[in-house]
Every structure is written in structure tokens, then in C-alpha cells.
Coordinates of C-alpha atoms in Angstrom, one line a residue:
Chain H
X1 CA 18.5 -5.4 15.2
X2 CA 15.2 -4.8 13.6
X3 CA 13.7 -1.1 13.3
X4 CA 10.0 -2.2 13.8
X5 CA 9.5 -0.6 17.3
X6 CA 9.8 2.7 16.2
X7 CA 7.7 5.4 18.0
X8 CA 3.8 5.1 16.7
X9 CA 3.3 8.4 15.1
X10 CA 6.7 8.5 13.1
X11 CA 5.6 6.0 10.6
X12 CA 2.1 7.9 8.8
X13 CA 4.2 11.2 9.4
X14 CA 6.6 9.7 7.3
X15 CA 4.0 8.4 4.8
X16 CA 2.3 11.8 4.4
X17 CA 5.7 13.3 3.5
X18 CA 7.0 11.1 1.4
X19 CA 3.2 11.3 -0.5
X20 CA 4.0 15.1 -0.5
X21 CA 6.9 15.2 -2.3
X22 CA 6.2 12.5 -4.4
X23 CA 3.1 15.4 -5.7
X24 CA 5.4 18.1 -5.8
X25 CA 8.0 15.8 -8.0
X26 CA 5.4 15.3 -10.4
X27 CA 4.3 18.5 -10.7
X28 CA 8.0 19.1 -11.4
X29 CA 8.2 16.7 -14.3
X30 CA 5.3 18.0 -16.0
X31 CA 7.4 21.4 -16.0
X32 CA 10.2 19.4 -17.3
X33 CA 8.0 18.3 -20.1
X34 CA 6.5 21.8 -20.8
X35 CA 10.0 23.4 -20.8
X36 CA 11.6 20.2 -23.0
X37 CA 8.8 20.7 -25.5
X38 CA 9.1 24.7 -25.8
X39 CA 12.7 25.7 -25.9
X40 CA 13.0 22.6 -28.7
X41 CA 10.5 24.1 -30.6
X42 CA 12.3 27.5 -30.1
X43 CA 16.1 25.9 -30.5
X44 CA 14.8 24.3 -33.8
X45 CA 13.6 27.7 -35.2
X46 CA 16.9 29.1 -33.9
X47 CA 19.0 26.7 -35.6
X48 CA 16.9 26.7 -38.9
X49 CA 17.5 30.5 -38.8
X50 CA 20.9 30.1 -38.8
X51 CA 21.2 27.6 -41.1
X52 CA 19.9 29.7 -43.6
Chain M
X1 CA 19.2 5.1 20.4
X2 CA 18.7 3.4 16.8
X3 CA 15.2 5.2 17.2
X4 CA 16.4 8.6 17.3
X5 CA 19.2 7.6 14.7
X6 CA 16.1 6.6 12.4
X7 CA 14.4 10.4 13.2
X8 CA 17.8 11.9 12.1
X9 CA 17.9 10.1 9.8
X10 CA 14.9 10.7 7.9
X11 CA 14.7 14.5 9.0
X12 CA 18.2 14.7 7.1
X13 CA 16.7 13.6 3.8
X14 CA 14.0 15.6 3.9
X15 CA 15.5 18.5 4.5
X16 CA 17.9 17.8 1.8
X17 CA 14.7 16.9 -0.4
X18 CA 13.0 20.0 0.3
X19 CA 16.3 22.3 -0.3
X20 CA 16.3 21.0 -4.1
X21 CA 12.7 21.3 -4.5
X22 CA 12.8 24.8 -3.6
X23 CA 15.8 26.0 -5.3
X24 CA 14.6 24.0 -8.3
X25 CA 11.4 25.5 -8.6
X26 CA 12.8 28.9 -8.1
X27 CA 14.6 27.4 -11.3
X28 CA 11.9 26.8 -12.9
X29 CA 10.1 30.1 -12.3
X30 CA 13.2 31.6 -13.7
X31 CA 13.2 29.4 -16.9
X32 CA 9.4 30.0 -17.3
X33 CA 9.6 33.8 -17.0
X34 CA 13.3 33.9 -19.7
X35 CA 11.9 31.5 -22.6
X36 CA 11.5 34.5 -24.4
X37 CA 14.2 34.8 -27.5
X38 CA 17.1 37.8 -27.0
X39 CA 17.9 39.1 -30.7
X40 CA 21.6 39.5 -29.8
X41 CA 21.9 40.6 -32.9
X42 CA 19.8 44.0 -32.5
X43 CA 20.5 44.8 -28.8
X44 CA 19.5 47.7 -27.8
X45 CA 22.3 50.9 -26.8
X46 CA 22.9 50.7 -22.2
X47 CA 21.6 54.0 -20.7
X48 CA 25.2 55.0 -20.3
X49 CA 28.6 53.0 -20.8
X50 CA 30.7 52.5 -17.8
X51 CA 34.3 52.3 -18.0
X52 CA 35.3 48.6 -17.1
X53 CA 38.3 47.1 -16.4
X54 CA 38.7 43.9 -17.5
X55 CA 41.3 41.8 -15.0
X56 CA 43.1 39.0 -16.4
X57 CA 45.4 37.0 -13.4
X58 CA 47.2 34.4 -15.2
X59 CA 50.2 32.2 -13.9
X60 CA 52.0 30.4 -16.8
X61 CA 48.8 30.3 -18.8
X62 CA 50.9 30.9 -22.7
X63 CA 48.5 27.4 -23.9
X64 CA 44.7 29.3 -23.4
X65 CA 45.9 32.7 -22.8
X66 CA 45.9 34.1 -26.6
X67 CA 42.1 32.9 -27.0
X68 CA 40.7 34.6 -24.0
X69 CA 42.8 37.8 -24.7
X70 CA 41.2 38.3 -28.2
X71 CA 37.6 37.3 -27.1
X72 CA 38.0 40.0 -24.6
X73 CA 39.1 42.3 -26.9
X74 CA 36.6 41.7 -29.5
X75 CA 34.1 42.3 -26.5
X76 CA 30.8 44.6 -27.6
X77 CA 31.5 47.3 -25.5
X78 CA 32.9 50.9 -26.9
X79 CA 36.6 49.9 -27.1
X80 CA 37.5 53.8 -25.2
X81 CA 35.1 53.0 -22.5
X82 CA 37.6 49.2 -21.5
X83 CA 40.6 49.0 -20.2
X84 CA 42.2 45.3 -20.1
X85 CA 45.3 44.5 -17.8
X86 CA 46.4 41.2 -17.8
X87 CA 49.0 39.9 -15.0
X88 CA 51.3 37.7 -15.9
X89 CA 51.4 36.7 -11.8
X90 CA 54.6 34.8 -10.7
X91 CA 54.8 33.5 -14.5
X92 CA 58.2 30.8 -15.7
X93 CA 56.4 30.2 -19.1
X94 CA 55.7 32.9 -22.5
X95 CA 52.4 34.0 -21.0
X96 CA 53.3 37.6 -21.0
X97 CA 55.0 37.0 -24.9
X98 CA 52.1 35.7 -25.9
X99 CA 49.9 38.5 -25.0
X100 CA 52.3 41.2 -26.2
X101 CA 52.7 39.7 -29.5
X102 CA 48.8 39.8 -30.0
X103 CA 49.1 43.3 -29.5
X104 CA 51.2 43.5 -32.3
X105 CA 48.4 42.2 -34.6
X106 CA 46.9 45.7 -36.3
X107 CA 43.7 45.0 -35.5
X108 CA 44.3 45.3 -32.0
X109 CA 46.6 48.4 -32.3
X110 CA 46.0 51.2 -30.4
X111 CA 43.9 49.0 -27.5
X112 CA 44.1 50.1 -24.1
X113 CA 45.4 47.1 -23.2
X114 CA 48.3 46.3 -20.7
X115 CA 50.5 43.5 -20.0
X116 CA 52.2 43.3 -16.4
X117 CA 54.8 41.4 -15.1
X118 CA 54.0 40.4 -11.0
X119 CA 56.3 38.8 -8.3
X120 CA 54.5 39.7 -5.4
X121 CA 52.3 37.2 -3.1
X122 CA 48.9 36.6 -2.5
X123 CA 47.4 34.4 -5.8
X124 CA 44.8 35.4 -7.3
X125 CA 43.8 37.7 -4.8
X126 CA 47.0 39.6 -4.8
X127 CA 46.2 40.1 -8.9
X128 CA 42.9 41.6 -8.0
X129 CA 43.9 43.8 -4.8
X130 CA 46.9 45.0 -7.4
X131 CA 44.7 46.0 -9.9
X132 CA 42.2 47.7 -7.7
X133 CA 44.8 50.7 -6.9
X134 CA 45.7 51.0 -10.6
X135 CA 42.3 50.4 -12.4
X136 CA 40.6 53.2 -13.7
X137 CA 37.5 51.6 -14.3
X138 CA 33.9 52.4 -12.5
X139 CA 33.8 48.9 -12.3
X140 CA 36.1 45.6 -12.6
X141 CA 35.6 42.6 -14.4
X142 CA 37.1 39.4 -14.1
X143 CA 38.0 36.8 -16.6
X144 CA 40.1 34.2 -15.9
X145 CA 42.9 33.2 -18.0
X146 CA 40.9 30.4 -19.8
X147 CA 38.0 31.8 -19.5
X148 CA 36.4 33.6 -23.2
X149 CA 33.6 35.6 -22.9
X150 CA 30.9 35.3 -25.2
X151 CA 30.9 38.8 -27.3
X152 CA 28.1 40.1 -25.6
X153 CA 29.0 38.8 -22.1
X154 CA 30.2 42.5 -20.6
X155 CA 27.3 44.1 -22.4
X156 CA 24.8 42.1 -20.0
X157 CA 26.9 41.9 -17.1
X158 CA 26.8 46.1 -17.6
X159 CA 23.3 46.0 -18.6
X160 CA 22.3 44.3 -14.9
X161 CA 24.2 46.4 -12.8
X162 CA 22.8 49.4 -14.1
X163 CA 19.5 48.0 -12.9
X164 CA 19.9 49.2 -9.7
X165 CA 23.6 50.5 -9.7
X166 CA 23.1 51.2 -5.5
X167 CA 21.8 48.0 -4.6
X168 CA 24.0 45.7 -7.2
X169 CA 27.6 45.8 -6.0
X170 CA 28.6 42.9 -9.1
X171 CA 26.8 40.9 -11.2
X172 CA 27.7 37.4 -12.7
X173 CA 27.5 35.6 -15.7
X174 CA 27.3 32.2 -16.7
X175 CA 30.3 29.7 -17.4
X176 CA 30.0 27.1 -20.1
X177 CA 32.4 24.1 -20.8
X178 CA 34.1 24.1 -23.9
X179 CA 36.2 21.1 -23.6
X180 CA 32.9 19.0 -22.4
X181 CA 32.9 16.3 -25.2
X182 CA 36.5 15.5 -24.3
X183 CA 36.0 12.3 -22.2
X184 CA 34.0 10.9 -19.3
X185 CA 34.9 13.3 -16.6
X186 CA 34.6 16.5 -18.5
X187 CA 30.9 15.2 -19.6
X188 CA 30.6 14.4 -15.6
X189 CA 31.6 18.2 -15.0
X190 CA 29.0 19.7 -17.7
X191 CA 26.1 18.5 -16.4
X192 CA 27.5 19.5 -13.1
X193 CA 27.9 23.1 -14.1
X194 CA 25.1 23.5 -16.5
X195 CA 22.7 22.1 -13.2
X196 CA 24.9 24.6 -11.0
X197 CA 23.9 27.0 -13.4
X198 CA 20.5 26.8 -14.8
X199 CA 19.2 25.7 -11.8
X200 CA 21.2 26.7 -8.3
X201 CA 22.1 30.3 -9.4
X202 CA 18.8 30.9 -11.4
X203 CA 16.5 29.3 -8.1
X204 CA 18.7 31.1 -5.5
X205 CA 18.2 34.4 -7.8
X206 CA 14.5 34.3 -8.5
X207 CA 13.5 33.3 -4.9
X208 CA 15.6 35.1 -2.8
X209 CA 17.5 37.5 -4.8
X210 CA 21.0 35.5 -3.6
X211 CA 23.9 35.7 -5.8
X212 CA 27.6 34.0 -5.5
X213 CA 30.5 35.8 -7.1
X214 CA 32.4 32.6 -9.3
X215 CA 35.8 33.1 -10.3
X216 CA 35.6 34.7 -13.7
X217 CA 32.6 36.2 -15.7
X218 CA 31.2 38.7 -13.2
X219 CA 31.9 42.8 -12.7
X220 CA 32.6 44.2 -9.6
X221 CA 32.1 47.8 -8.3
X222 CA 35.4 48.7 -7.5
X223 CA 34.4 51.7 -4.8
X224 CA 32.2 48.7 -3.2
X225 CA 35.4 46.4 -2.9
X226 CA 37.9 49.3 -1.9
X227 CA 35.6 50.3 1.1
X228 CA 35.5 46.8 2.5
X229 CA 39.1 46.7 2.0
X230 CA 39.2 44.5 -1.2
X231 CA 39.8 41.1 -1.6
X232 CA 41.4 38.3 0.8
X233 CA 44.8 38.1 0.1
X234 CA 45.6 34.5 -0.1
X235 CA 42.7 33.0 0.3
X236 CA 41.4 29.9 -1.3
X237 CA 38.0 30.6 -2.9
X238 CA 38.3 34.6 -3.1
X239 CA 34.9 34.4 -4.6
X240 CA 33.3 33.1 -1.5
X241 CA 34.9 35.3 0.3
X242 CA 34.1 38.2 -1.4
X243 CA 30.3 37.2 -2.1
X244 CA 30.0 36.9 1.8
X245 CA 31.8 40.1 2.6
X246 CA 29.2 42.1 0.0
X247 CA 25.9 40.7 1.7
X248 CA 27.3 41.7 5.0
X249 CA 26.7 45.2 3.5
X250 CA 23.6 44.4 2.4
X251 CA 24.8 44.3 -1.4
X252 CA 23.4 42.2 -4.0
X253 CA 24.9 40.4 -6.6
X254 CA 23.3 40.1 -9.3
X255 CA 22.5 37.1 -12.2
X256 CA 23.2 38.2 -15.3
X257 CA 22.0 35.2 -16.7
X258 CA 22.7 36.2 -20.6
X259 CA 26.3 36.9 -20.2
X260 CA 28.2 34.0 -20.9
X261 CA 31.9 32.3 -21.0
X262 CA 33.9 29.1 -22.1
X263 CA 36.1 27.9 -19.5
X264 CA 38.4 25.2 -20.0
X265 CA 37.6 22.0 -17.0
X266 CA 39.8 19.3 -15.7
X267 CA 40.4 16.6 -18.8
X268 CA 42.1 14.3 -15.7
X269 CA 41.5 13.2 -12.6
X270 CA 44.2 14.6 -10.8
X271 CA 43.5 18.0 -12.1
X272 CA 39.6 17.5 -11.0
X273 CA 41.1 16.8 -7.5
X274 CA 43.1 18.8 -6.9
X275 CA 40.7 21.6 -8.1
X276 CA 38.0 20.3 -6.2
X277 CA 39.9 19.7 -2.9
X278 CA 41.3 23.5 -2.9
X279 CA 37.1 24.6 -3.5
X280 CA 36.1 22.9 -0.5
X281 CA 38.8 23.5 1.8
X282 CA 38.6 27.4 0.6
X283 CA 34.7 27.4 1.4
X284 CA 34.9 25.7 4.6
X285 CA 37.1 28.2 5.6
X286 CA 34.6 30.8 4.5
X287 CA 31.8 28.4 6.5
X288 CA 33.6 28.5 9.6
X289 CA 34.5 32.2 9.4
X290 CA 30.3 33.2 8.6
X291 CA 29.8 30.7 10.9
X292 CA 28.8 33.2 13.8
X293 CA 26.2 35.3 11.3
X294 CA 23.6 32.8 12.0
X295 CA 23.2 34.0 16.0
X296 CA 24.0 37.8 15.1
X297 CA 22.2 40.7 13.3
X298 CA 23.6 40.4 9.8
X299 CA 20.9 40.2 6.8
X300 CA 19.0 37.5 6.5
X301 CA 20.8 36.0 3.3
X302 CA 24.0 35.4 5.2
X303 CA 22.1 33.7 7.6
X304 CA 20.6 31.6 4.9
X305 CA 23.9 31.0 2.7
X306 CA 25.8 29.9 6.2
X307 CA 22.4 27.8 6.7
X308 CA 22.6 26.4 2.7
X309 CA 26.7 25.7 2.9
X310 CA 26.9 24.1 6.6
X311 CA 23.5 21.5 5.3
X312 CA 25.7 20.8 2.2
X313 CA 29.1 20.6 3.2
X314 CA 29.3 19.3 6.5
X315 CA 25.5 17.9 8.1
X316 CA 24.5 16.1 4.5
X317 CA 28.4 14.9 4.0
X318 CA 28.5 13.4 7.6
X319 CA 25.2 11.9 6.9
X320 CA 26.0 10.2 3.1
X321 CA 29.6 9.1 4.8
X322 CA 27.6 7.5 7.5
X323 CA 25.3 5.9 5.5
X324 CA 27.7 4.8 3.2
X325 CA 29.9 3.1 6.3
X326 CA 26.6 1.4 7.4
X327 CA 26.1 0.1 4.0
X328 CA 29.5 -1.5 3.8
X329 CA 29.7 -2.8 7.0
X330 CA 26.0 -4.4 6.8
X331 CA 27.0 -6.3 3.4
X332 CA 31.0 -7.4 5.1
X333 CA 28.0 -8.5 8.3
X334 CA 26.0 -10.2 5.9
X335 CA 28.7 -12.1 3.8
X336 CA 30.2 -13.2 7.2
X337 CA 26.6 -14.1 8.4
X338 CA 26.8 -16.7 5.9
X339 CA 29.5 -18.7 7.9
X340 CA 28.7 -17.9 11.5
X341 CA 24.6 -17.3 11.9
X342 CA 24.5 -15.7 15.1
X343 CA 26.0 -12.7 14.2
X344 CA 23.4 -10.1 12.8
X345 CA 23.7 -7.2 10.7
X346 CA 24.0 -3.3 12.3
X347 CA 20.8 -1.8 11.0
X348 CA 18.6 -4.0 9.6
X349 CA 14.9 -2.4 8.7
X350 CA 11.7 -3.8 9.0
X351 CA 8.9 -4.6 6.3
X352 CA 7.0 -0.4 5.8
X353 CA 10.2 1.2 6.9
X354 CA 12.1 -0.1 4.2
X355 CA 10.0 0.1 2.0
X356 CA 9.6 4.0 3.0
X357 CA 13.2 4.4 2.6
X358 CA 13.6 2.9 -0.4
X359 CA 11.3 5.4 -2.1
X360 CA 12.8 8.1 -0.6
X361 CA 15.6 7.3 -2.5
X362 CA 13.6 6.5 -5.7
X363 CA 12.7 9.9 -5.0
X364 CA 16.1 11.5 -5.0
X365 CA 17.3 9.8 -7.3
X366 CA 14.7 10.7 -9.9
X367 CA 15.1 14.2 -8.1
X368 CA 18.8 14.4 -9.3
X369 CA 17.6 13.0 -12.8
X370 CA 14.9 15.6 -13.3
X371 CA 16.8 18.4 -11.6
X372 CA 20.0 17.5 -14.5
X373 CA 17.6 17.2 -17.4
X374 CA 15.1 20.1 -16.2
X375 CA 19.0 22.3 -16.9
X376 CA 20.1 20.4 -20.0
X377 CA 16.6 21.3 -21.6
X378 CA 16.8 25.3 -20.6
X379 CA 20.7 25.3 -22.4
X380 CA 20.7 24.7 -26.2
X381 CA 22.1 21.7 -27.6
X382 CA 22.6 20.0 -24.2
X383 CA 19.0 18.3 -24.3
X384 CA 20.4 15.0 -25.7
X385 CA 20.2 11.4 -25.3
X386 CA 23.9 11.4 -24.3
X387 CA 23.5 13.7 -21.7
X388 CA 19.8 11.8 -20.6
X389 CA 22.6 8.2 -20.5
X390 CA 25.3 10.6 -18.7
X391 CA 23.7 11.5 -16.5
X392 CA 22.2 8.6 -15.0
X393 CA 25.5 7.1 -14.9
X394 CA 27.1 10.3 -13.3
X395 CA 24.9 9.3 -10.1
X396 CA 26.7 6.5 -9.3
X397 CA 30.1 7.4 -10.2
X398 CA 30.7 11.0 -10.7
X399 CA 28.8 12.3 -7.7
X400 CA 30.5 9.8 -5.8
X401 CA 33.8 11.4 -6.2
X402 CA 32.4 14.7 -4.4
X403 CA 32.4 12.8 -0.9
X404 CA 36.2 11.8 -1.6
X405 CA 37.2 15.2 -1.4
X406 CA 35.4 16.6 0.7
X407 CA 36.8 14.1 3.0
X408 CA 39.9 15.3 1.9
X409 CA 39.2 18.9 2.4
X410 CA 38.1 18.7 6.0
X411 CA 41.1 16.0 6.6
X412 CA 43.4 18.9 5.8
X413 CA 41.6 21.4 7.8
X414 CA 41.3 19.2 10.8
X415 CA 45.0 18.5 10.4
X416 CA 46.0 22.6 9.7
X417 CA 43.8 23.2 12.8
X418 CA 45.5 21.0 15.0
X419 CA 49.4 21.3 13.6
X420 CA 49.0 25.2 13.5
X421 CA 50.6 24.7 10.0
X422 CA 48.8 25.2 6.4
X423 CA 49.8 22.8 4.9
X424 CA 47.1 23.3 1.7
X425 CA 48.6 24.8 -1.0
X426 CA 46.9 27.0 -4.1
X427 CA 46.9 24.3 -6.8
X428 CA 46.7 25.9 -10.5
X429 CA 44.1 23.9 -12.2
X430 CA 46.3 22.3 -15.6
X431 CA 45.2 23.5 -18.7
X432 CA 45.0 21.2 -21.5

């Protein structure tokens, strides 16, 4: 059975959503990256400190 | 009827989409506004020192027992202001031996520290009611029996209560694994945790001030738990339990996100099972219990807890069991297909749909990837390429394993339910 019929306005609802969170994901992974970058820099310092 | 399946269907993800989006920018907040450094080394003196008592349950624990005794006795916190008692609960092994023989060392002379032999009933939860008419402490804290706290772990836990000592009934810790590089599944289990975490606790915290009780690394104010009559005797997730039966009174509990502990995880997976299995069936209990709060007057945050746990464990379950039949039965439909044409396949979607559902997935997939990797890059040393591979793989095989038991869990319930009998035992998780 094919799922083509479905009800007209489901469809660009759907879309919009999906467009949504795709925004908000990448918003995420530049926090990611932000986060990644800073607490390296800080673990390096950390572990040089100890080293010494 | 396919039509409405489809709305369902696609309400179900998004929902679950938007649930980790919001808990993990909460998460993220929380990272954002803790990337300052602690100098543990130069903490500053609390405003006033509590006396604690530190709660040990232990049932033949004599491998791990030794470790955790010492780390809590080398806690920073004034040694005349802690009190330990560690119950040897229902013991057949040297677990009590082992603890009085550290006693013996002279650097841990003269400790308040007290070893006690227990036969009566109630697990865990028996331990903690027993030492809540005996404790002398302000407040309790529990560590489990391979649980070591970090050295400053009670001096943060202490340090967040005292925050807002009326409002903060306990406040938790973190737990880390510290047998994590031991194989497969106890890699599997430290991204799990360190995502658990870094991520749920800190979101759930920093957006909604909503805090769970775990089993060990957390303090507890003990007049709090004596006036709503302690905890559950027999029950299995006492946590749960307890974490619900505080918001009811419009407590907090409170992430103390410095305060850490090594616990010891399943190495097998019989032990991660059988673990997992007695979580589930212990929370749906707890579910089905709260249940009711979502139509009454109680806070808000048991309305939203009951809300988070019934999405998780039973709508988003049914749905990934579901889909999961579907799946099968559409490929055994398709292979048969091969032979005899005529028959078609159960759901079979057409050209946008698909395509719509197939980044939705993209999209929780990378979700669950950047959710993982967002945690490992918060907790030092876990940021790896290891953990990056791990985790990838954990998608399609450790997360898996979750649906098994829960399956298993609510088999069990449905058949205590309808036998009258509980036939769920407490399973002590094997130490290795």
C-alpha cells in the first residue's frame, strides 16, 4: 500500500519541521565545535600543569 | 487508518526530537556557564560543616569494598564532623572482615567509623531506613559499595545543599566509570553515563531546576526523609522512588555537578541485563504509581518527570518496537515478493514521504552523535577518536539492547500484574 494520499496539509507541515530542526541541529554543532575547541585548550593547560 | 498511523507516527518523532533538543541545550547552557577552571586544590572553607553520615549497604561486596571504604575515609571533610556506617546487609562472604581490618591500619585509628552486621529484609532500602534511626548526621550520604568518591566529592555535595538548605532536600554528584576501557560493553556503558550525565542531569537542572536521586554519590536531609516516612522498603529503584516522593513536597534536588565518583559497571552481558532489567521494571513501577500526578495538583515537575518517563519508557518503546516489527516483516514481504509478485509489502512510502522520513532519521541519528560527543567533549580525556568510532557503532548495537529489556521489564510486570505474584527479584549487580 502506497502512502501518497496523505491529507494535503501534512506534507509542507512536515517540511517546515523537519527544516526547523535541521537549524536548530546546526546551531547545536557549532556549540559542539565551540565547546570541543575550549575545554581542549583548557584540558591541555591542565594536563601540562600537572605534568610539571 | 495508515493515514493517521503516518500522523502518529511522525508526531512521535518529533516529540522525541524536540525532548533531546531541549534537554540538550539546557546542557549546553550548563557547559557554557561551568567552563570556568575549579582550583581544587585551594577550595575555599563551607560556611559551616554539617555532620554527615556516610551510608555504605553492601551485600557480599569483600572484592571493591576495601577501595571505597578508604576513599571515603580519606574524604576532605573535618574527619569529627563524619560519621561512616557501613552494613554488611545479608552478607555470606568477608565483606564485614575486610572493612574491620582496614580499621586496623593506624592511619585510620580512631575514625568514627562502624561496621554492622544486618539480617533483616528490605535490600537496599532496608540499609537506608536502618540507618536513618541510628544516624547522627544532619544529613546522609550514600555511597554504594563500589562506588569511590572523588576526595572532594562530599565537600561539593555539602557546598550545594547549603545553597539553599530549605529548598534542597539532597543534592547529587556525578558517577564515572572506572572499569570503561575493559571491553565493548563497558565502553558502550561510558558513553551512556557520561551523556546521562553531562547532558540529561545538567539540561534537566539548568532548565527546570529537576533533579533525580542515583543510587550512590548524593546527601540526603535526613529530617526531610524521616517526615515522609523514609525510603521504600523493598523497592526496586529506591532512588526513583525517593526523587519522586521529595518533589511531591515541593523539594529540590540538587546537581552538584563537581562532586564525583568511580563506580564499577557490568564487564558481561548477563550482569548488564540483569541490571538493566531490575532499573526498568523498578521505574515503571514508580511510572505507574506517579501516574495519577499528571491529572492532580502536585508541582509541576512531577507532572513533567511522569510526562518525560511515560514518552521514554512506554509511548517511544511501543513506537521503536513497532517500527522495528514493520521493518522486519516488510524485508520477510519483500524477499517473498521475489517468488510470488502479487503479494505487496505492509507500508510501503511514496517518493517526498520517504524521503522526509529518511532525514528525520539522518537527523536523529546525527542527534544521538552530537548529543554523545557534545558530553565526551565537556569530561576530560573522553574527547577521543575511540569514543568519536564507539559511539557510532554504539547506535546500532548498544542502544539496541535497551529495547530488549525493556521488553523484558514490562513482560514481567504484565505477568506480576496478572499472576498476583512478584516474581522479579533484586539482582546484585556482579562485581568484577
Amino acid at each position: 500500500m502506497v502512502l501518497g494520499s496523505i491529507v494535503g496539509w501534512l506534507f509542507p507541515v512536515s517540511l517546515t519541521v523537519t527544516i526547523v530542526f535541521g537549524a536548530v541541529v546546526l546551531g547545536l554543532s557549532i556549540c559542539w565545535w565551540l565547546i570541543f575547541k575550549w575545554t581542549v585548550r583548557r584540558f591541555n593547560t591542565e594536563g601540562k600543569r600537572h605534568a610539571r | 487508518m495508515l493515514d493517521s498511523l503516518y500522523v502518529i507516527a511522525i508526531i512521535t518523532i518529533w516529540l522525541s526530537i524536540v525532548m533531546t533538543i531541549v534537554t540538550l541545550i539546557g546542557g549546553v547552557i550548563f557547559i557554557f556557564k561551568h567552563l570556568t577552571h575549579t582550583n581544587i586544590e585551594d577550595l575555599p572553607p563551607l560556611a559551616r560543616y554539617p555532620i554527615v553520615t556516610v551510608v555504605v549497604p553492601a551485600h557480599n561486596e569483600a572484592l571493591v569494598i576495601q577501595d571505597t571504604i578508604q576513599a571515603i575515609l580519606r574524604l576532605n571533610y573535618p574527619t569529627d564532623k563524619l560519621e561512616v556506617l557501613m552494613y554488611a546487609d545479608n552478607c555470606n562472604d568477608t565483606t564485614a572482615d575486610e572493612v574491620r581490618a582496614l580499621m586496623q591500619r593506624p592511619e585510620f585509628k580512631g575514625r568514627n567509623l562502624k561496621v554492622i552486621e544486618r539480617t533483616g529484609t528490605g535490600g537496599k532500602a532496608g540499609v537506608l531506613n536502618d540507618a536513618l534511626k541510628i544516624a547522627a548526621g544532619e544529613y546522609l550520604g550514600v555511597y554504594d559499595a563500589d562506588a569511590a568518591p572523588e576526595t572532594n566529592a562530599l565537600y561539593f555535595l555539602v557546598q550545594k545543599v547549603l545553597e539553599n538548605p530549605t529548598r534542597y532536600a539532597a543534592a547529587f554528584g556525578r558517577n564515572k566509570t572506572r572499569n570503561y576501557q575493559q571491553n565493548f560493553l563497558t565502553r558502550c556503558i561510558n558513553l551512556e553515563i557520561v551523556n546521562t550525565q553531562r547532558i540529561q542531569h545538567t539540561g534537566l537542572w539548568q532548565l527546570f531546576k529537576i533533579g533525580r536521586i542515583p543510587g550512590t554519590n548524593f546527601i540526603i536531609n535526613k529530617a526531610i526523609v524521616k517526615s515522609i516516612g523514609g525510603w521504600n522498603n523493598g523497592a526496586l529503584t529506591e532512588d526513583t522512588a525517593i526523587s519522586f516522593s521529595l518533589m511531591r513536597e515541593g523539594k529540590l534536588i540538587a546537581l552538584a555537578h563537581r562532586a564525583e565518583a568511580f563506580q564499577q559497571e557490568p564487564e558481561t552481558l548477563f550482569a548488564y541485563y540483569n541490571q538493566r532489567k531490575r532499573w526498568a521494571r523498578g521505574n515503571y513501577e514508580v511510572i505507574m504509581a506517579n501516574l495519577k500526578h499528571l491529572f492532580d495538583r502536585t508541582p509541576w515537575r512531577i507532572k513533567l518527570e511522569v510526562f518525560y518517563y511515560v514518552c521514554t519508557f512506554f509511548w517511544f518503546n511501543a513506537a521503536i518496537v513497532i517500527s522495528n516489527a514493520i521493518f522486519l516483516i516488510n524485508i520477510f514481504l519483500a524477499s517473498i515478493q521475489t517468488v510470488f509478485p502479487q503479494i505487496h509489502q505492509l507500508v510501503a512510502l511514496g517518493g517526498p514521504l520517504s524521503t522526509l522520513f529518511m532525514i528525520n532519521w539522518v537527523l536523529m541519528f546525527y542527534l544521538y552523535l552530537l548529543q554523545i560527543n557534545i558530553a565526551l567533549a565537556s569530561d576530560y580525556g573522553q574527547a577521543t577518536v575511540t569514543n568519536f568510532i564507539y559511539a557510532i557503532v554504539s547506535y546500532f548495537t548498544y542502544a539496541q539492547l535497551f529495547i530488549i529489556v525493556s521488553v523484558a521489564a514490562m513482560y514481567d510486570m504484565a505477568r506480576d500484574k496478572l499472576t498476583g505474584k512478584r516474581h522479579t527479584q533484586w539482582y546484585k549487580t556482579q562485581r568484577f
